[in-house]
Coordinates of C-alpha atoms in Angstrom, one line a residue:
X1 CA 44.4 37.8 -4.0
X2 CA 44.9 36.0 -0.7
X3 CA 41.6 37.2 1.0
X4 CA 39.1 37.0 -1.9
X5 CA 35.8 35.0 -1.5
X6 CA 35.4 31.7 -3.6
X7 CA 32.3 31.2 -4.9
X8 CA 32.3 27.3 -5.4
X9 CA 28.5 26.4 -5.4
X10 CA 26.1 28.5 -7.5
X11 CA 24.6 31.8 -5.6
X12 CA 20.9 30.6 -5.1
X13 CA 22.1 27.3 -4.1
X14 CA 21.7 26.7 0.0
X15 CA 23.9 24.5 1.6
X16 CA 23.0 23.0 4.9
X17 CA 25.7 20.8 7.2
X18 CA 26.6 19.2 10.2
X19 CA 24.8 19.7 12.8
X20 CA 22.1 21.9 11.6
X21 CA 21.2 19.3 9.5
X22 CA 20.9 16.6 11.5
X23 CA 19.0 18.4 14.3
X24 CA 16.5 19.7 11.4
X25 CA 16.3 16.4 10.2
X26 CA 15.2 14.7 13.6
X27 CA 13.1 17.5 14.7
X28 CA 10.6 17.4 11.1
X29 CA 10.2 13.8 11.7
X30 CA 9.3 13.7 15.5
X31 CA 6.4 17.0 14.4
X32 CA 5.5 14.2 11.2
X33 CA 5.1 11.6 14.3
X34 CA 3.2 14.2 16.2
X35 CA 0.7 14.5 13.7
X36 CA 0.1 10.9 14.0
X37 CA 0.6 10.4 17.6
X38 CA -3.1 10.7 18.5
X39 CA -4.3 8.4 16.0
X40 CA -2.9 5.0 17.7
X41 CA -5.2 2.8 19.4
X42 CA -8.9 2.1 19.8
X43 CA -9.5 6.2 21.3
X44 CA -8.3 7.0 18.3
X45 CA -9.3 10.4 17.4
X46 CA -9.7 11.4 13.2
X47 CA -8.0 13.7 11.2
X48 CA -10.1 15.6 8.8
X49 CA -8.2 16.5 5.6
X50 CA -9.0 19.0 2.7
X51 CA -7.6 18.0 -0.8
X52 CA -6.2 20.2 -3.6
X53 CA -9.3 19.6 -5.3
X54 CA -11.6 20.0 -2.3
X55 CA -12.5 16.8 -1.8
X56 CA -12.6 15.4 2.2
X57 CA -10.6 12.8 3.5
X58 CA -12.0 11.8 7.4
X59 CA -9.2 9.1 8.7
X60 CA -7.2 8.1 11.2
X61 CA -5.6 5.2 8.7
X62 CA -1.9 6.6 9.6
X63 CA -0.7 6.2 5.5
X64 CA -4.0 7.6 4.4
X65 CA -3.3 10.9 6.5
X66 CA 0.6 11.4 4.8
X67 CA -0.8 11.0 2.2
X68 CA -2.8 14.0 2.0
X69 CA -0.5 16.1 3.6
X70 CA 2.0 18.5 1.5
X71 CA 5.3 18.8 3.3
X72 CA 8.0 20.4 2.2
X73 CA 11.3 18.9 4.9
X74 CA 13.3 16.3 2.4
X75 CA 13.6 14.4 5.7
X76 CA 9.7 14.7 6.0
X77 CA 9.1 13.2 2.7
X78 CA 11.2 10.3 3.5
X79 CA 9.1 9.5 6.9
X80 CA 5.8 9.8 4.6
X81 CA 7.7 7.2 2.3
X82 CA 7.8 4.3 5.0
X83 CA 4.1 4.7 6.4
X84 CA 3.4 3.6 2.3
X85 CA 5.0 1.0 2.2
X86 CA 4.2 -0.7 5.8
X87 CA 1.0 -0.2 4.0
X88 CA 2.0 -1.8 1.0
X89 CA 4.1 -4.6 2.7
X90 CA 2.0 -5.4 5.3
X91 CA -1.1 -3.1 5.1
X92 CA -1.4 -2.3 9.0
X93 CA 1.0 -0.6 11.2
X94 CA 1.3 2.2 9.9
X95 CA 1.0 4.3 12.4
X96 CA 2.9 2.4 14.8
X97 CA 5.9 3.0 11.9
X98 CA 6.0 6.5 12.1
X99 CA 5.5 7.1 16.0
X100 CA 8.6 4.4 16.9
X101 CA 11.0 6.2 13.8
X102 CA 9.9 9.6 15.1
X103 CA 11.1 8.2 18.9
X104 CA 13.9 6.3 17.2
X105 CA 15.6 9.9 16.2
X106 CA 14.0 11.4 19.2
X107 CA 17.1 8.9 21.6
X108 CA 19.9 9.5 19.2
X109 CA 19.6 13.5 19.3
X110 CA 21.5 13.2 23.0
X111 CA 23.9 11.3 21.9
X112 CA 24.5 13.5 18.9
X113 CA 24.7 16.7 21.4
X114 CA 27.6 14.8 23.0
X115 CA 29.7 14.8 19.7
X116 CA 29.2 10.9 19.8
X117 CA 29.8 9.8 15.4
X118 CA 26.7 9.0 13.9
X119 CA 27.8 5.9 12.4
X120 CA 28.8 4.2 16.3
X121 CA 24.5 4.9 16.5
X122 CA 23.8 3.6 13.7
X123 CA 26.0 0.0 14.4
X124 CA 24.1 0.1 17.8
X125 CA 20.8 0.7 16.4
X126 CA 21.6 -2.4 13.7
X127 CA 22.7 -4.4 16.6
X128 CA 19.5 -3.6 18.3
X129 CA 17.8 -4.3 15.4
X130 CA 18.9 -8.3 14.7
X131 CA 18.3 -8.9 18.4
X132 CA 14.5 -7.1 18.3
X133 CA 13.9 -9.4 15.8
X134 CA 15.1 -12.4 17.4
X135 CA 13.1 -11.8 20.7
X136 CA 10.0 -11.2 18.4
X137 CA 10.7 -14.8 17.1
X138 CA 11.0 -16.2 21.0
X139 CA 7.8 -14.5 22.2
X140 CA 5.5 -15.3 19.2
X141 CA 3.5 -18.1 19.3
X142 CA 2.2 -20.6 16.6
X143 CA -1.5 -20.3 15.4
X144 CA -4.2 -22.7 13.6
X145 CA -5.4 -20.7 10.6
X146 CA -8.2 -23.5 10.7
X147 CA -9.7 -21.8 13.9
X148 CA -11.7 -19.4 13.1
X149 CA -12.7 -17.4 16.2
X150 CA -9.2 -17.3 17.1
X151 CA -8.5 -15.7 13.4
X152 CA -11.8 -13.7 14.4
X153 CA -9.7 -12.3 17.3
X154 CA -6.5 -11.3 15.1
X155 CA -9.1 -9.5 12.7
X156 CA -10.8 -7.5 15.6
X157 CA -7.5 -6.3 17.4
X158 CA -6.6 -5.2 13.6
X159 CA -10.3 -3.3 13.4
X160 CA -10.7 -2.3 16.8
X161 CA -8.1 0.9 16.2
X162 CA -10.4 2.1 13.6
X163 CA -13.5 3.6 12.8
X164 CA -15.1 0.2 12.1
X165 CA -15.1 -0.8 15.0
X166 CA -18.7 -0.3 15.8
X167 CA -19.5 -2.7 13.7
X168 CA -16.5 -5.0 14.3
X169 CA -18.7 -8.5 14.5
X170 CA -19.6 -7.4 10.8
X171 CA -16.3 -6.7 9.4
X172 CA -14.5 -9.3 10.7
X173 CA -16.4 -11.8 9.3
X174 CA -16.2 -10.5 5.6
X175 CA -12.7 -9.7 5.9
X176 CA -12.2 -13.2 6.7
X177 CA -15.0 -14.5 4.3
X178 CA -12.9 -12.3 1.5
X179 CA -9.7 -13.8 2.1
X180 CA -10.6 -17.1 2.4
X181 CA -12.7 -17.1 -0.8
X182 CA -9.4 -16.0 -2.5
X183 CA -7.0 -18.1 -1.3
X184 CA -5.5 -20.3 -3.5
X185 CA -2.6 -23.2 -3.3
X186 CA -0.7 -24.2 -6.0
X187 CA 2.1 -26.8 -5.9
X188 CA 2.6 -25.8 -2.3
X189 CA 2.8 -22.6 -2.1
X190 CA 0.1 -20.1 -1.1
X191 CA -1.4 -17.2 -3.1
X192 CA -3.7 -14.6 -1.7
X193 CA -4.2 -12.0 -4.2
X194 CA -6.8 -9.5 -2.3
X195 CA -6.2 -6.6 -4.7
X196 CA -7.1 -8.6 -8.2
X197 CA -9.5 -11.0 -6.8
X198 CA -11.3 -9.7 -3.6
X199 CA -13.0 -5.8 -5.1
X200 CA -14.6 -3.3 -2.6
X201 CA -17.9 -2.1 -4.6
X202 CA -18.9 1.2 -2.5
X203 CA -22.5 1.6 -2.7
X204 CA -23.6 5.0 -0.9
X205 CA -27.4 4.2 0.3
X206 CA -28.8 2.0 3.7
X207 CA -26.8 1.4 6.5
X208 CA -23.5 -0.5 7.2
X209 CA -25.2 -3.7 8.3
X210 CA -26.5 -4.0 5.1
X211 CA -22.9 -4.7 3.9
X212 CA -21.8 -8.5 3.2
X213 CA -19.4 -10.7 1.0
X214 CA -20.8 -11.8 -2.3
X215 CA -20.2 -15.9 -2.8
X216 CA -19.7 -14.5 -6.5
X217 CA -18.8 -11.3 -8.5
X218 CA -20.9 -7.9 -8.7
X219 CA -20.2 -5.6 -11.9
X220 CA -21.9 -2.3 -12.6
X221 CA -23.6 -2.9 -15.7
X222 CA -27.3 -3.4 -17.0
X223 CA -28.0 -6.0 -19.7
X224 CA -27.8 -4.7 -23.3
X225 CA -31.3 -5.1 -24.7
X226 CA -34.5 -4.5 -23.1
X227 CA -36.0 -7.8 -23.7
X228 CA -33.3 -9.9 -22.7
X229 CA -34.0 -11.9 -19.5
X230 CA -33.0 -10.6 -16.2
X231 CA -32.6 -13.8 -13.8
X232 CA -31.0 -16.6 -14.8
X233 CA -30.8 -20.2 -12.2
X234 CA -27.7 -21.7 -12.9
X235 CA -26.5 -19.9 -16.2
X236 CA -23.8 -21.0 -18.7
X237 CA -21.5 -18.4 -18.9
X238 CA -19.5 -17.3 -21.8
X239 CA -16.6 -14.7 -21.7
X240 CA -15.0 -12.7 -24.8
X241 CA -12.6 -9.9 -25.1
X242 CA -13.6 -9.2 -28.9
X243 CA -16.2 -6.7 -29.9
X244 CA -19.1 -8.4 -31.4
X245 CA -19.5 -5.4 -34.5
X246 CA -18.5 -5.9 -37.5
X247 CA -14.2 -5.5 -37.8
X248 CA -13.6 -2.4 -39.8
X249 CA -10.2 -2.3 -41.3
X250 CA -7.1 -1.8 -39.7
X251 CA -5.8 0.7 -41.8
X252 CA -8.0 3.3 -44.1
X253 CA -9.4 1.3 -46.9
X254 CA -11.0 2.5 -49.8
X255 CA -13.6 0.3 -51.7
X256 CA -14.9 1.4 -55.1
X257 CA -18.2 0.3 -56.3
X258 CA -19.0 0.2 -60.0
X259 CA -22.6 -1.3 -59.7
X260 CA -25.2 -0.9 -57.2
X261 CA -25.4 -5.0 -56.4
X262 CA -22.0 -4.6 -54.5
X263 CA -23.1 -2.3 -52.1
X264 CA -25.6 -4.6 -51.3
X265 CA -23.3 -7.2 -51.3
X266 CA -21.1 -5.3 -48.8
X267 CA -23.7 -4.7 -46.5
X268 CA -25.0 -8.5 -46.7
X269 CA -20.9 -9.6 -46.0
X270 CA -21.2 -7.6 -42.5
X271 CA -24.8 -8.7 -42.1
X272 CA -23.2 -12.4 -42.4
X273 CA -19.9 -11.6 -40.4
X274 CA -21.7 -10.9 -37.4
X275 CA -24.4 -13.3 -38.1
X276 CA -21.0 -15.7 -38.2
X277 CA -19.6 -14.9 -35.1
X278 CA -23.1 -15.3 -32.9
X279 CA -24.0 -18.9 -34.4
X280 CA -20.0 -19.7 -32.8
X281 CA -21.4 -18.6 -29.5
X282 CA -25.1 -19.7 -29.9
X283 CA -23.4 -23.0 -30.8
X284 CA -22.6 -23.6 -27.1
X285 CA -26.2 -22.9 -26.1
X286 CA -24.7 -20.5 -23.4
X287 CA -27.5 -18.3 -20.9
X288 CA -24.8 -15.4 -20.8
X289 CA -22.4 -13.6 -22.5
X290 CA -20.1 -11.3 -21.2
X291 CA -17.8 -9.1 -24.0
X292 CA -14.9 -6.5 -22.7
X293 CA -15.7 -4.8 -25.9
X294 CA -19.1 -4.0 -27.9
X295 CA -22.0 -5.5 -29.1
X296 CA -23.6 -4.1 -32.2
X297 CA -27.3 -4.3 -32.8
X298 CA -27.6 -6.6 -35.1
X299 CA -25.4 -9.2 -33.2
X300 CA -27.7 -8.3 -29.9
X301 CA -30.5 -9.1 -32.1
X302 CA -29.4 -12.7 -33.1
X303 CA -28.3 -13.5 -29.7
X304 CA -32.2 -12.3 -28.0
X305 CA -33.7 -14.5 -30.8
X306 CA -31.0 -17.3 -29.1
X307 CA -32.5 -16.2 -25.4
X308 CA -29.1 -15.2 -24.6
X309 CA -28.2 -12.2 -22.5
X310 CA -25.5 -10.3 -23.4
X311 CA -23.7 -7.8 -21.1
X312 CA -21.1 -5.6 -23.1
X313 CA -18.2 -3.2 -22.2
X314 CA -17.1 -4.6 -18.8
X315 CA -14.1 -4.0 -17.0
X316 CA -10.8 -6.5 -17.6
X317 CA -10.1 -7.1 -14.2
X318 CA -14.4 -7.7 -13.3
X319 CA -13.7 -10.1 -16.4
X320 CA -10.5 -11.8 -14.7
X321 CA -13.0 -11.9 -11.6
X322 CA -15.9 -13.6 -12.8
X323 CA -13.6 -16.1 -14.5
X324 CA -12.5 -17.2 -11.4
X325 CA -15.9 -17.1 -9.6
X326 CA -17.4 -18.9 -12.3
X327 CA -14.8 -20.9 -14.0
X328 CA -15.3 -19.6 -17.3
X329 CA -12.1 -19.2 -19.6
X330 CA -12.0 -15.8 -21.2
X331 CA -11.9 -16.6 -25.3
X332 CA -10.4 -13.6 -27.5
X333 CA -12.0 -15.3 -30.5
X334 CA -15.6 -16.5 -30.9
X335 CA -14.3 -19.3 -33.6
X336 CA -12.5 -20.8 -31.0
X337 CA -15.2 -21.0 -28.7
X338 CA -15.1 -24.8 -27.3
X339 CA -17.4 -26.6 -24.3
X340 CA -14.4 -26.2 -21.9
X341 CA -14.4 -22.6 -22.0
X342 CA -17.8 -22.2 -20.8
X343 CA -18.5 -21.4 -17.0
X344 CA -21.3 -23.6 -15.1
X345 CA -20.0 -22.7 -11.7
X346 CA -22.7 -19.8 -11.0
X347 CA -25.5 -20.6 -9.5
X348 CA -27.6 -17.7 -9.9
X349 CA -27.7 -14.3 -12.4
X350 CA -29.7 -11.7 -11.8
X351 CA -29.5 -7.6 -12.3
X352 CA -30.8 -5.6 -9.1
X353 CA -31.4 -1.9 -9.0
X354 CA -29.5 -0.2 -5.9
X355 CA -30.0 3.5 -5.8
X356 CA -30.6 4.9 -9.0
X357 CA -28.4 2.4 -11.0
X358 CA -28.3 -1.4 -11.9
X359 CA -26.0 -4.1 -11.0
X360 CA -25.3 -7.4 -12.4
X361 CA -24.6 -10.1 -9.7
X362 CA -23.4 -13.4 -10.3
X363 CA -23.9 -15.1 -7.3
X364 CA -24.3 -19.0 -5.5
X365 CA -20.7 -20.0 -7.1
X366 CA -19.9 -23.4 -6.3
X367 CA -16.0 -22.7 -4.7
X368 CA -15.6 -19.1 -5.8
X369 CA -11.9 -18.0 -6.3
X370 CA -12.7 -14.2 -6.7
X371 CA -15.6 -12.4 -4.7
X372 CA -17.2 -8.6 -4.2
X373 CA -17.5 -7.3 -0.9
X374 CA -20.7 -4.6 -1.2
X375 CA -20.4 -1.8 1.3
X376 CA -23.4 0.3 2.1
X377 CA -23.3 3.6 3.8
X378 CA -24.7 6.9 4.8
X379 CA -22.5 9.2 2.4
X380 CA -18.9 9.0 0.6
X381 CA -16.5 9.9 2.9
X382 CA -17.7 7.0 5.8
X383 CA -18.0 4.2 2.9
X384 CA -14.2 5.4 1.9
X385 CA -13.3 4.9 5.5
X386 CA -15.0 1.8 5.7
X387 CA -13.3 0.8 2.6
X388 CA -9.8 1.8 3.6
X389 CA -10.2 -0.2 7.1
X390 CA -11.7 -3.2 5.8
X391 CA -8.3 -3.4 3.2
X392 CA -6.1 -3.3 6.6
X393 CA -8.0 -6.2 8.2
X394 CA -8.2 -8.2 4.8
X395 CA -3.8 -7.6 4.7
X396 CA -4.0 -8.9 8.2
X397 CA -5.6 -11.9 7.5
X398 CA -3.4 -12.7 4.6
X399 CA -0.6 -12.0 6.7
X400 CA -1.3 -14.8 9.7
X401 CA -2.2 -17.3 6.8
X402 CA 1.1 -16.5 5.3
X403 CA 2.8 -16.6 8.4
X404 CA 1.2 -18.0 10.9
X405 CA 2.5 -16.7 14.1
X406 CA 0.9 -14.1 16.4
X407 CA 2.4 -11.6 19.4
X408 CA 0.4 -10.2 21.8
X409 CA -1.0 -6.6 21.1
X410 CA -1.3 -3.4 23.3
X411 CA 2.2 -2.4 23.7
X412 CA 2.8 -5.6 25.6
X413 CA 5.5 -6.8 22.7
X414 CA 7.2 -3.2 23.2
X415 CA 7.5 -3.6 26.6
X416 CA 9.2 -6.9 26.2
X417 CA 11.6 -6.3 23.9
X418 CA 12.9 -3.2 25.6
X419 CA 13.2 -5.5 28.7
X420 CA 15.1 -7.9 26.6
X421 CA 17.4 -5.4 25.3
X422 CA 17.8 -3.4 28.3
X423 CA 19.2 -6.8 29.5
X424 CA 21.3 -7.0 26.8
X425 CA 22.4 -4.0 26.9
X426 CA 24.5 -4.5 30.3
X427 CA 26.7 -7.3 28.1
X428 CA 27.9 -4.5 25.7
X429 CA 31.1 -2.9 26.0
X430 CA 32.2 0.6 25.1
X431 CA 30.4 3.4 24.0
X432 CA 27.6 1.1 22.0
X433 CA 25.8 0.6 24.9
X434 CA 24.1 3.5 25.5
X435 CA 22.8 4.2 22.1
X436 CA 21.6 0.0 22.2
X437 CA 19.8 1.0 25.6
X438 CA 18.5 4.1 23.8
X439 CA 16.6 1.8 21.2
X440 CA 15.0 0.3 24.4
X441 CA 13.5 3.1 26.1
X442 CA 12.1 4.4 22.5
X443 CA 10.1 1.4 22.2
X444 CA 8.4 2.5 25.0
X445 CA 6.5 5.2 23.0
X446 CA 4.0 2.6 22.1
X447 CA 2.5 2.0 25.0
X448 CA 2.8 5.4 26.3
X449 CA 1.2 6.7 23.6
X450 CA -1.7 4.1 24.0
X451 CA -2.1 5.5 27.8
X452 CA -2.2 9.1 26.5
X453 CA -4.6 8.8 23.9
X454 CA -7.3 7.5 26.8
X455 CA -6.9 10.0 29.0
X456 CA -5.0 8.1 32.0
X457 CA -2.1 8.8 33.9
X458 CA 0.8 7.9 31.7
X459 CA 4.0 7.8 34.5
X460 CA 1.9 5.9 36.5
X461 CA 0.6 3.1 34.5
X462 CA 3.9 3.2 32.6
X463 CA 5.7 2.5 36.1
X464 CA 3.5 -0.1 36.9
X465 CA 4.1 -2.0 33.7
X466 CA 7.9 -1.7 34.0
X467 CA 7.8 -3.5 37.1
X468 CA 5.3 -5.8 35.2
X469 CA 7.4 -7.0 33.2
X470 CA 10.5 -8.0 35.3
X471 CA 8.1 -10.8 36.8
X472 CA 8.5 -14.1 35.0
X473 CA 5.6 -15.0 32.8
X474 CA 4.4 -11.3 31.5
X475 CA 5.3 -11.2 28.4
X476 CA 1.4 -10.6 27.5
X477 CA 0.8 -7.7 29.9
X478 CA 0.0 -4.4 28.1
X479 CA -2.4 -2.0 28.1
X480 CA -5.8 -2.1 27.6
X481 CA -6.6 0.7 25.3
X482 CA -10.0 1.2 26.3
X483 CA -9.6 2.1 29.8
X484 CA -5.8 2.5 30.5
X485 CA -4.9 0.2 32.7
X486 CA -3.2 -3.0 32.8
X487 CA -4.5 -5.8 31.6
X488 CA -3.7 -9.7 30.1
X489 CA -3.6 -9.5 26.5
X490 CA -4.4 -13.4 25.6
X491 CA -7.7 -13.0 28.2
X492 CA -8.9 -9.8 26.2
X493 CA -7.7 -11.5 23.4
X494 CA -5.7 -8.8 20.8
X495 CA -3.1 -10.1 18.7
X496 CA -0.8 -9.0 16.2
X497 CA 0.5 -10.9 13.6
X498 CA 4.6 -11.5 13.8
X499 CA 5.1 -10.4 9.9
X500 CA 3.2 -6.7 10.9
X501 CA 5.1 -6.5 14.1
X502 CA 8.7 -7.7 12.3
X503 CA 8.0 -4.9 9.3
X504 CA 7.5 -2.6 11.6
X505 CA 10.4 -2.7 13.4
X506 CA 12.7 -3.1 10.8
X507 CA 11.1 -0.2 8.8
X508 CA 11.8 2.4 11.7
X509 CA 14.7 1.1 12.7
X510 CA 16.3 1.4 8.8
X511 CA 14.5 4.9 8.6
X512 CA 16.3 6.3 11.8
X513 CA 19.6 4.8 10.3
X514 CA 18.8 6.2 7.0
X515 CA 18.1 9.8 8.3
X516 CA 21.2 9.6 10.1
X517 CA 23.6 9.1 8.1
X518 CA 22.6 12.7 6.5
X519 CA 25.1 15.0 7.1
X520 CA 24.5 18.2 4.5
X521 CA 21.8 18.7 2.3
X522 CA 22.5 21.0 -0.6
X523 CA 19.2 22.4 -2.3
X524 CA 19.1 24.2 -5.2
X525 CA 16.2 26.8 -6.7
X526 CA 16.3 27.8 -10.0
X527 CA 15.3 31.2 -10.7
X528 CA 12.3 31.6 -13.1
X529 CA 13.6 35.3 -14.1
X530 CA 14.1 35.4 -17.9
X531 CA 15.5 39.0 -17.9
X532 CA 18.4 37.5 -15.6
X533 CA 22.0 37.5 -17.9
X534 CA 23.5 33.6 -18.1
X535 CA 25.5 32.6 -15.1
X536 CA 23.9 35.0 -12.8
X537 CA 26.1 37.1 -11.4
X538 CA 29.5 35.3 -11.4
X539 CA 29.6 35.6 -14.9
X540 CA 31.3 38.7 -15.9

């Protein structure tokens, strides 16, 4: 009885602890980091990825690339986790979040070799943490959102990583164009909605430079009826989320007819419904009407005979959109049309053909609150690029009007901090220290990895901008990512913004914590065998 075997978990059920675990843990998120390493900083090289469904995704967007990617490592999945939602948060950085949480785990697997408990680490690495963010505070400086080559600069350093960056003049300016179109201040504070108001229409066809920001709103559509007019100067707009059919019942109804006079009647009553419901919109004497729903032929009839042009079956959120372009009010009822729900804001309607299909613009808004932002391109996968990069620069730009403070760029920030806490560090007591001085070095990864990925001589340069940095005054001095050397980063002007930098490193930082803490992992596989007896084999 004594030396008999207890079976306590279930037989396919594999228990990992301990060591093993945290090992395997930290080594699947520095090869996650090492997939991304290459992709940070303006040599930046792409990743090409194949879908499930065989579609390509060409990136080097770090969140776009985890995205795509399978894995299978629990602590793998959690590292794919954060590079969302840097992107989500923030909507750069996220490839700086993965290469500083990879390096983050990378310091503490020493310490872990020397039996030192995880959880004096982790108080080190939280410690580390409050006073990262402090010195972030110290170095950052104060910017005028009014200024606009300086928020010019912040948009370029944001661009300049990515494939845009050709074109980086271009971009800039309608990332910033977007943003400031949808800005909006209410009772002191600020909104900046860039997913509801500001919508990327892809347009495969011509060349990048044809791209621009539309002062108005661009939906897909064609008008409804041939003869209806095409171009309209400075339209009344009208918009409606009812159908403009006639209402059939809500419920199956039966009508039975004893005479033939009260089919006729019938067909007269919807003749005269509809007839109804476009004299309530004729009676504004609007140019345009816009329905989320659909527009029979009779109604499209009346309403040509009005010189009105109907568009039908739009989207909700193009509707929300050209409400706000035009300031229209979107009426779910044509009874309750009135004079203040009709849009005089647009100063010009016209439907253009682009490729093979049409599009309705609504352009020449006086103070637009929503806007499109047309991209042109030579095939799918560069306008989806273009797309994704120009979404990072617009979350940049909301970010410095949101919070108007800048750091340097170029690993400079990284260098300072770790300076800082190295400092620091030599205040500490006891065995915190060295995991504190750990979080120092790892910060270092940025700029490494910036030296690396243009081809220079990485202990060298690195050397030279440790001894930098002890100088008074250099808080600015990174690398210049073109060429790998040295170089002032308020004279080549790239910038961060302090809410992208301050995400960043509180992300990682949590992550490392988070992944070490993990001490067993316990995973489970059902077997799919139906012949197998309940209970598997302990059952007997």
């Amino acid at each position: 009885m004594i030396g008999q075997q207890v079976l306590v978990l279930n037989q396919n059920m594999k228990r990992e602890s301990g060591r093993k675990v945290q090992s395997g843990n930290i080594s699947a998120a520095k090869t996650i980091a090492d997939v991304i390493r290459t992709c940070l900083g303006p040599r930046a090289m792409m990743k090409m990825l194949l879908d499930p469904t065989g579609g390509i995704v060409m990136t080097n967007d770090g969140n776009a690339i985890l995205r795509e990617i399978q894995v299978q490592h629990p602590a793998a999945k959690s590292m794919i986790e954060i590079s969302r939602t840097q992107d989500e948060e923030v909507g750069d950085g996220t490839t700086s979040v993965i290469i500083l949480a990879g390096e983050m785990l990378a310091v503490a697997e020493q310490f872990l070799e020397q039996q030192m408990h995880p959880t004096v680490i982790i108080s080190a690495y939280r410690r580390a943490l409050e006073d990262m963010l402090n010195t972030l505070k110290e170095i950052s400086i104060p910017v005028d959102t009014a200024d606009r080559s300086m928020m010019l600069k912040i948009v370029h350093s944001a661009i300049n990583t990515k494939a845009l960056s050709r074109w980086s003049e271009l971009a800039c300016n309608i990332a910033l164009d977007a943003v400031r179109t949808v800005e909006l201040e209410e009772n002191g504070r600020k909104e900046i909605d860039i997913k509801k108001y500001a919508k990327v229409e892809k347009v495969p066809g011509g060349i990048i430079e044809d791209s621009c920001v539309l002062r108005g709103v661009m939906v897909n559509k064609d008008v409804t009826h041939p003869r209806m007019r095409r171009m309209i100067k400075n339209p009344r707009i009208v918009l409606l989320d009812c159908s403009l059919e006639y209402k059939k019942g809500e419920s199956q109804t039966d009508i039975e007819i004893s005479k033939e006079e009260d089919f006729a009647k019938i067909l007269q009553l919807e003749e005269d419904y509809i007839q109804q419901m476009c004299e309530d919109i004729i009676r504004l004497k609007p140019d345009l009407v816009f329905t989320e729903k659909g527009v029979s032929d009779l109604a499209q009839h009346y309403l040509m005979k009005a010189n009105i042009t109907a568009i039908r079956r739009i989207r909700k959120t193009d509707n929300n959109r050209i409400a706000r372009a035009c300031g229209a009010r979107i009426v779910s009822r044509t009874d309750e049309l009135r004079e203040e729900d009709v849009g005089v804001g647009a100063g010009l309607f016209e439907v253009k053909k682009i490729g093979d299909e049409y599009f309705t613009f609504i352009t020449d808004c006086k103070d637009p609150k929503a806007c499109t932002i047309l991209l042109r391109g030579a095939s799918k996968e560069i306008l989806a690029e273009v797309e994704r990069n120009l979404q990072d620069a617009m979350q940049v730009c909301r970010n410095v009007l949101l919070d108007p403070f800048l750091l340097p760029g170029g690993g400079a920030v990284e260098m300072a901090v770790s300076k800082r806490l190295t400092e620091r560090s030599r205040g500490l007591t006891g065995v915190e220290q060295w995991p504190y001085r750990a979080v120092a070095q790892s910060l270092e990864v940025i700029p490494r990895t910036l030296i690396q990925n243009c081809g220079a001589s990485t202990i060298r340069v690195l050397t030279s901008l440790r001894a930098k940095h002890t100088q008074d005054d250099s808080v600015c001095w990174g690398v210049d990512g073109e060429s790998g050397v040295l170089a002032d980063m308020t004279s080549l002007g790239i910038w961060e913004p302090l809410a992208v930098k301050a995400q960043t490193y509180k992300t990682a930082v949590e992550t490392a914590i988070l992944l070490l803490r993990i001490d067993d992992i316990v995973s489970g596989h059902k077997k799919k065998d139906k012949d197998q007896p309940m209970g598997g084999q302990g059952a007997e």
